[in-house]
mmCIF file of C-alpha atoms in Angstrom:
data_model
loop_
_atom_site.group_PDB
_atom_site.id
_atom_site.type_symbol
_atom_site.label_atom_id
_atom_site.label_comp_id
_atom_site.label_asym_id
_atom_site.label_seq_id
_atom_site.Cartn_x
_atom_site.Cartn_y
_atom_site.Cartn_z
ATOM 1 C CA UNK A 256 10.909 -37.480 8.257
ATOM 2 C CA UNK A 257 13.398 -36.622 5.530
ATOM 3 C CA UNK A 258 11.237 -37.957 2.702
ATOM 4 C CA UNK A 259 8.407 -35.598 3.593
ATOM 5 C CA UNK A 260 10.801 -32.705 4.048
ATOM 6 C CA UNK A 261 12.382 -33.325 0.672
ATOM 7 C CA UNK A 262 9.032 -32.922 -1.047
ATOM 8 C CA UNK A 263 8.907 -29.303 0.146
ATOM 9 C CA UNK A 264 12.389 -28.321 -1.026
ATOM 10 C CA UNK A 265 13.135 -26.828 -4.435
ATOM 11 C CA UNK A 266 15.595 -28.894 -6.461
ATOM 12 C CA UNK A 267 17.696 -26.908 -8.908
ATOM 13 C CA UNK A 268 20.797 -27.683 -10.951
ATOM 14 C CA UNK A 269 24.093 -26.003 -9.943
ATOM 15 C CA UNK A 270 24.660 -22.495 -11.159
ATOM 16 C CA UNK A 271 27.968 -21.137 -12.405
ATOM 17 C CA UNK A 272 30.874 -20.076 -10.245
ATOM 18 C CA UNK A 273 29.989 -16.385 -10.794
ATOM 19 C CA UNK A 274 26.546 -16.778 -9.234
ATOM 20 C CA UNK A 275 26.037 -15.562 -5.672
ATOM 21 C CA UNK A 276 23.194 -16.527 -3.349
ATOM 22 C CA UNK A 277 21.336 -13.921 -1.383
ATOM 23 C CA UNK A 278 21.492 -15.485 2.050
ATOM 24 C CA UNK A 279 19.686 -12.656 3.804
ATOM 25 C CA UNK A 280 16.260 -13.364 5.301
ATOM 26 C CA UNK A 281 13.929 -14.243 2.440
ATOM 27 C CA UNK A 282 16.806 -14.967 0.071
ATOM 28 C CA UNK A 283 18.087 -18.236 -1.363
ATOM 29 C CA UNK A 284 20.644 -20.688 0.003
ATOM 30 C CA UNK A 285 22.217 -23.240 -2.359
ATOM 31 C CA UNK A 286 22.823 -26.427 -0.386
ATOM 32 C CA UNK A 287 24.933 -29.250 -1.768
ATOM 33 C CA UNK A 288 23.619 -32.750 -1.002
ATOM 34 C CA UNK A 289 25.154 -36.085 -1.975
ATOM 35 C CA UNK A 290 21.839 -37.787 -2.788
ATOM 36 C CA UNK A 291 18.360 -36.564 -3.650
ATOM 37 C CA UNK A 292 15.235 -38.719 -3.418
ATOM 38 C CA UNK A 293 13.258 -39.378 -6.589
ATOM 39 C CA UNK A 294 10.216 -37.135 -7.119
ATOM 40 C CA UNK A 295 7.953 -40.180 -7.072
ATOM 41 C CA UNK A 296 8.109 -43.495 -5.239
ATOM 42 C CA UNK A 297 6.258 -46.791 -5.838
ATOM 43 C CA UNK A 298 2.614 -46.384 -4.829
ATOM 44 C CA UNK A 299 3.501 -42.750 -3.973
ATOM 45 C CA UNK A 300 4.816 -43.940 -0.612
ATOM 46 C CA UNK A 301 7.176 -41.793 1.415
ATOM 47 C CA UNK A 302 10.057 -43.415 3.261
ATOM 48 C CA UNK A 303 12.400 -42.429 6.046
ATOM 49 C CA UNK A 304 15.749 -41.777 4.388
ATOM 50 C CA UNK A 305 19.060 -43.350 5.308
ATOM 51 C CA UNK A 306 20.465 -40.418 7.259
ATOM 52 C CA UNK A 307 19.578 -36.883 8.255
ATOM 53 C CA UNK A 308 21.190 -34.817 5.498
ATOM 54 C CA UNK A 309 17.856 -33.552 4.167
ATOM 55 C CA UNK A 310 16.541 -32.794 7.644
ATOM 56 C CA UNK A 311 19.625 -30.731 8.481
ATOM 57 C CA UNK A 312 19.420 -28.850 5.164
ATOM 58 C CA UNK A 313 15.794 -27.963 5.872
ATOM 59 C CA UNK A 314 16.601 -26.962 9.451
ATOM 60 C CA UNK A 315 19.402 -24.632 8.329
ATOM 61 C CA UNK A 316 17.184 -22.905 5.768
ATOM 62 C CA UNK A 317 14.328 -22.594 8.237
ATOM 63 C CA UNK A 318 16.587 -21.204 10.967
ATOM 64 C CA UNK A 319 18.150 -18.662 8.606
ATOM 65 C CA UNK A 320 14.822 -17.660 7.083
ATOM 66 C CA UNK A 321 15.908 -18.434 3.514
ATOM 67 C CA UNK A 322 14.649 -20.531 0.623
ATOM 68 C CA UNK A 323 16.699 -23.717 0.079
ATOM 69 C CA UNK A 324 17.846 -24.854 -3.347
ATOM 70 C CA UNK A 325 19.187 -28.404 -3.171
ATOM 71 C CA UNK A 326 22.057 -29.080 -5.559
ATOM 72 C CA UNK A 327 23.301 -32.596 -6.220
ATOM 73 C CA UNK A 328 27.010 -32.670 -5.333
ATOM 74 C CA UNK A 329 28.988 -35.909 -5.268
ATOM 75 C CA UNK A 330 30.743 -36.295 -1.883
ATOM 76 C CA UNK A 331 34.178 -36.313 -3.521
ATOM 77 C CA UNK A 332 33.393 -33.042 -5.289
ATOM 78 C CA UNK A 333 32.138 -31.101 -2.247
ATOM 79 C CA UNK A 334 35.267 -29.016 -1.616
ATOM 80 C CA UNK A 335 35.583 -28.172 -5.313
ATOM 81 C CA UNK A 336 31.911 -27.157 -5.532
ATOM 82 C CA UNK A 337 32.405 -24.786 -2.601
ATOM 83 C CA UNK A 338 35.586 -23.324 -4.052
ATOM 84 C CA UNK A 339 33.912 -22.781 -7.434
ATOM 85 C CA UNK A 340 30.929 -21.023 -5.869
ATOM 86 C CA UNK A 341 28.492 -23.610 -7.210
ATOM 87 C CA UNK A 342 26.930 -23.962 -3.750
ATOM 88 C CA UNK A 343 26.932 -21.923 -0.548
ATOM 89 C CA UNK A 344 27.350 -24.918 1.709
ATOM 90 C CA UNK A 345 27.421 -28.705 1.635
ATOM 91 C CA UNK A 346 25.764 -31.139 4.036
ATOM 92 C CA UNK A 347 27.809 -34.352 4.007
ATOM 93 C CA UNK A 348 29.278 -37.227 5.993
ATOM 94 C CA UNK A 349 32.992 -36.898 6.730
ATOM 95 C CA UNK A 350 35.468 -39.120 8.518
ATOM 96 C CA UNK A 351 38.250 -37.833 10.759
ATOM 97 C CA UNK A 352 40.738 -37.738 7.887
ATOM 98 C CA UNK A 353 38.334 -36.696 5.144
ATOM 99 C CA UNK A 354 39.733 -34.163 2.681
ATOM 100 C CA UNK A 355 36.619 -32.016 3.089
ATOM 101 C CA UNK A 356 37.803 -31.134 6.589
ATOM 102 C CA UNK A 357 41.022 -29.728 5.154
ATOM 103 C CA UNK A 358 39.409 -27.884 2.267
ATOM 104 C CA UNK A 359 36.431 -26.256 3.990
ATOM 105 C CA UNK A 360 35.241 -24.627 7.193
ATOM 106 C CA UNK A 361 33.292 -27.275 9.120
ATOM 107 C CA UNK A 362 30.236 -26.899 11.342
ATOM 108 C CA UNK A 363 29.543 -30.080 13.313
ATOM 109 C CA UNK A 364 25.927 -31.203 13.697
ATOM 110 C CA UNK A 365 26.442 -33.611 16.599
ATOM 111 C CA UNK A 366 25.641 -36.790 14.662
ATOM 112 C CA UNK A 367 28.295 -39.499 14.374
ATOM 113 C CA UNK A 368 28.112 -43.219 13.644
ATOM 114 C CA UNK A 369 30.023 -46.145 12.294
ATOM 115 C CA UNK A 370 28.534 -48.683 9.920
ATOM 116 C CA UNK A 371 27.044 -51.977 11.050
ATOM 117 C CA UNK A 372 24.597 -54.579 9.789
ATOM 118 C CA UNK A 373 21.304 -56.215 10.645
ATOM 119 C CA UNK A 374 21.073 -59.985 10.127
ATOM 120 C CA UNK A 375 19.302 -63.059 11.430
ATOM 121 C CA UNK A 376 20.015 -63.831 15.081
ATOM 122 C CA UNK A 377 19.855 -67.620 14.745
ATOM 123 C CA UNK A 378 22.792 -67.903 12.339
ATOM 124 C CA UNK A 379 24.775 -64.673 12.436
ATOM 125 C CA UNK A 380 28.013 -64.003 10.580
ATOM 126 C CA UNK A 381 31.061 -64.008 12.835
ATOM 127 C CA UNK A 382 33.038 -61.163 11.240
ATOM 128 C CA UNK A 383 32.954 -58.493 8.552
ATOM 129 C CA UNK A 384 35.117 -60.737 6.374
ATOM 130 C CA UNK A 385 32.224 -63.237 6.274
ATOM 131 C CA UNK A 386 30.268 -60.841 4.054
ATOM 132 C CA UNK A 387 32.361 -62.037 1.112
ATOM 133 C CA UNK A 388 30.041 -63.750 -1.343
ATOM 134 C CA UNK A 389 26.927 -62.786 0.631
ATOM 135 C CA UNK A 390 24.050 -60.628 -0.561
ATOM 136 C CA UNK A 391 23.965 -57.328 1.309
ATOM 137 C CA UNK A 392 21.115 -54.842 0.982
ATOM 138 C CA UNK A 393 21.881 -51.125 1.105
ATOM 139 C CA UNK A 394 19.812 -48.048 0.367
ATOM 140 C CA UNK A 395 20.449 -45.726 -2.580
ATOM 141 C CA UNK A 396 21.579 -42.960 -0.239
ATOM 142 C CA UNK A 397 24.074 -45.125 1.646
ATOM 143 C CA UNK A 398 27.107 -44.751 -0.619
ATOM 144 C CA UNK A 399 29.533 -45.349 2.253
ATOM 145 C CA UNK A 400 27.808 -48.602 3.165
ATOM 146 C CA UNK A 401 27.678 -49.812 -0.415
ATOM 147 C CA UNK A 402 31.379 -49.076 -0.898
ATOM 148 C CA UNK A 403 32.284 -50.996 2.262
ATOM 149 C CA UNK A 404 30.217 -54.042 1.273
ATOM 150 C CA UNK A 405 31.743 -54.088 -2.200
ATOM 151 C CA UNK A 406 35.283 -53.853 -0.813
ATOM 152 C CA UNK A 407 34.510 -56.874 1.355
ATOM 153 C CA UNK A 408 33.411 -58.883 -1.671
ATOM 154 C CA UNK A 409 29.669 -58.883 -1.029
ATOM 155 C CA UNK A 410 27.026 -58.745 -3.725
ATOM 156 C CA UNK A 411 25.271 -55.437 -3.069
ATOM 157 C CA UNK A 412 21.530 -55.191 -3.678
ATOM 158 C CA UNK A 413 20.605 -51.499 -3.835
ATOM 159 C CA UNK A 414 17.154 -50.577 -2.561
ATOM 160 C CA UNK A 415 15.164 -47.350 -2.542
ATOM 161 C CA UNK A 416 15.115 -46.837 1.225
ATOM 162 C CA UNK A 417 16.293 -48.352 4.522
ATOM 163 C CA UNK A 418 12.922 -49.982 5.175
ATOM 164 C CA UNK A 419 13.091 -51.874 1.884
ATOM 165 C CA UNK A 420 16.644 -53.060 2.591
ATOM 166 C CA UNK A 421 15.768 -54.222 6.103
ATOM 167 C CA UNK A 422 12.575 -55.913 4.938
ATOM 168 C CA UNK A 423 14.580 -58.087 2.567
ATOM 169 C CA UNK A 424 16.659 -59.380 5.464
ATOM 170 C CA UNK A 425 13.415 -60.494 7.086
ATOM 171 C CA UNK A 426 12.149 -62.200 3.932
ATOM 172 C CA UNK A 427 15.474 -63.807 3.055
ATOM 173 C CA UNK A 428 16.451 -61.979 -0.146
ATOM 174 C CA UNK A 429 19.472 -60.476 1.618
ATOM 175 C CA UNK A 430 21.847 -61.969 4.168
ATOM 176 C CA UNK A 431 22.334 -58.580 5.817
ATOM 177 C CA UNK A 432 21.443 -54.903 5.510
ATOM 178 C CA UNK A 433 24.065 -52.241 6.177
ATOM 179 C CA UNK A 434 23.213 -49.029 8.039
ATOM 180 C CA UNK A 435 24.443 -46.610 10.713
ATOM 181 C CA UNK A 436 24.875 -48.481 13.976
ATOM 182 C CA UNK A 437 23.305 -45.704 16.054
ATOM 183 C CA UNK A 438 20.118 -46.100 13.994
ATOM 184 C CA UNK A 439 20.075 -49.875 14.201
ATOM 185 C CA UNK A 440 20.446 -49.849 17.999
ATOM 186 C CA UNK A 441 16.992 -48.369 18.760
ATOM 187 C CA UNK A 442 15.468 -50.585 16.066
ATOM 188 C CA UNK A 443 16.871 -53.690 17.756
ATOM 189 C CA UNK A 444 15.150 -52.839 21.051
ATOM 190 C CA UNK A 445 11.775 -53.541 19.440
ATOM 191 C CA UNK A 446 10.380 -57.013 20.128
ATOM 192 C CA UNK A 447 9.517 -57.579 16.465
ATOM 193 C CA UNK A 448 13.197 -57.191 15.520
ATOM 194 C CA UNK A 449 14.777 -59.591 18.007
ATOM 195 C CA UNK A 450 15.014 -62.364 15.412
ATOM 196 C CA UNK A 451 16.875 -60.020 13.055
ATOM 197 C CA UNK A 452 19.005 -58.055 15.510
ATOM 198 C CA UNK A 453 22.346 -59.822 15.150
ATOM 199 C CA UNK A 454 25.045 -57.360 14.181
ATOM 200 C CA UNK A 455 28.793 -56.698 13.984
ATOM 201 C CA UNK A 456 31.028 -54.106 15.661
ATOM 202 C CA UNK A 457 30.678 -50.682 14.057
ATOM 203 C CA UNK A 458 33.427 -49.658 11.641
ATOM 204 C CA UNK A 459 34.517 -46.601 9.639
ATOM 205 C CA UNK A 460 32.804 -43.876 11.694
ATOM 206 C CA UNK A 461 31.803 -40.615 10.037
ATOM 207 C CA UNK A 462 30.116 -37.433 11.240
ATOM 208 C CA UNK A 463 27.352 -35.433 9.615
ATOM 209 C CA UNK A 464 28.814 -31.995 8.974
ATOM 210 C CA UNK A 465 28.036 -28.741 7.220
ATOM 211 C CA UNK A 466 30.909 -27.440 5.104
ATOM 212 C CA UNK A 467 31.300 -23.859 3.889
ATOM 213 C CA UNK A 468 34.134 -22.098 2.100
ATOM 214 C CA UNK A 469 37.184 -21.553 4.349
ATOM 215 C CA UNK A 470 36.890 -17.770 4.151
ATOM 216 C CA UNK A 471 33.164 -17.581 4.856
ATOM 217 C CA UNK A 472 33.188 -17.320 8.639
ATOM 218 C CA UNK A 473 29.945 -15.320 8.696
ATOM 219 C CA UNK A 474 27.999 -18.058 6.933
ATOM 220 C CA UNK A 475 29.507 -20.718 9.193
ATOM 221 C CA UNK A 476 28.386 -18.690 12.204
ATOM 222 C CA UNK A 477 24.887 -18.288 10.760
ATOM 223 C CA UNK A 478 24.652 -22.041 10.116
ATOM 224 C CA UNK A 479 25.767 -22.823 13.660
ATOM 225 C CA UNK A 480 23.143 -20.440 14.989
ATOM 226 C CA UNK A 481 20.404 -22.003 12.865
ATOM 227 C CA UNK A 482 21.308 -25.468 14.192
ATOM 228 C CA UNK A 483 21.892 -24.478 17.812
ATOM 229 C CA UNK A 484 18.629 -25.896 19.140
ATOM 230 C CA UNK A 485 18.868 -29.112 17.147
ATOM 231 C CA UNK A 486 22.334 -30.503 17.843
ATOM 232 C CA UNK A 487 22.087 -31.600 21.469
ATOM 233 C CA UNK A 488 22.517 -35.280 22.410
ATOM 234 C CA UNK A 489 18.879 -35.379 23.515
ATOM 235 C CA UNK A 490 17.645 -33.998 20.213
ATOM 236 C CA UNK A 491 19.661 -36.592 18.305
ATOM 237 C CA UNK A 492 18.325 -39.344 20.569
ATOM 238 C CA UNK A 493 14.802 -38.237 19.652
ATOM 239 C CA UNK A 494 15.628 -38.263 15.941
ATOM 240 C CA UNK A 495 17.139 -41.757 16.152
ATOM 241 C CA UNK A 496 14.142 -43.112 18.054
ATOM 242 C CA UNK A 497 11.738 -41.580 15.557
ATOM 243 C CA UNK A 498 13.752 -43.002 12.650
ATOM 244 C CA UNK A 499 13.636 -46.500 14.135
ATOM 245 C CA UNK A 500 9.907 -46.329 14.835
ATOM 246 C CA UNK A 501 9.133 -45.004 11.376
ATOM 247 C CA UNK A 502 11.305 -47.548 9.570
ATOM 248 C CA UNK A 503 9.854 -50.400 11.614
ATOM 249 C CA UNK A 504 6.336 -49.275 10.650
ATOM 250 C CA UNK A 505 7.331 -48.968 6.974
ATOM 251 C CA UNK A 506 8.640 -52.548 6.979
ATOM 252 C CA UNK A 507 5.383 -53.760 8.544
ATOM 253 C CA UNK A 508 3.401 -51.728 5.979
ATOM 254 C CA UNK A 509 5.288 -53.017 2.949
ATOM 255 C CA UNK A 510 6.132 -56.615 3.834
ATOM 256 C CA UNK A 511 4.017 -59.154 1.961
ATOM 257 C CA UNK A 512 6.050 -62.357 2.242
ATOM 258 C CA UNK A 513 6.429 -63.988 5.640
ATOM 259 C CA UNK A 514 9.636 -63.770 7.654
ATOM 260 C CA UNK A 515 12.198 -66.357 6.619
ATOM 261 C CA UNK A 516 12.651 -69.258 9.031
#
């Protein structure tokens, strides 16, 4: 999963606009990412991350035969970082009208989802508006989800990873946990999650994309080639199923308190 992959990637600060990466085989590729996991976690435990940004970054580098350098780039600064030459590409989530689509050349990865929530099935909320005043768990990496919950007036409880956020719905610390709907769906098919599988219609869909500078068609083509075998609907179904199974196991591993009743 992404947490294990992240441990193998070199994390470096951005270099100046006059720096140029050698993206030939054996060279270095500077990849902008909106969130990087901490080097250490409680009890040294690895977690499945919120999305697949780190997995895609690793897959691009592996497919191109280069060494990845992950650079922390805030989502709103992605186009500027590309224009300034601080990174070679950015892996990010972008909506249909996102400014990144206008300011960069986009390579689609095939992953798209709206946001939804997991909550108790015996007394579910009726609408998104009902989140006002409720406690909503969200992972550190889920900036989009946190922003949505805050706009709706919820009290957001930020947790290290999706498993921790979902566990606190089970134990009662949070009224709901917000995540990608296409990741919650396979989780809800598991018998152990039926009591906590109430949800709401997905909203604010975004796609996972790779952005490069508008004039760098060669790099965009190389990225597309590196991802060619990993962007099919079947491959994404496998990733979603693995995410759900891993997160479900992590909740079982970490949960100490009993499910709320």
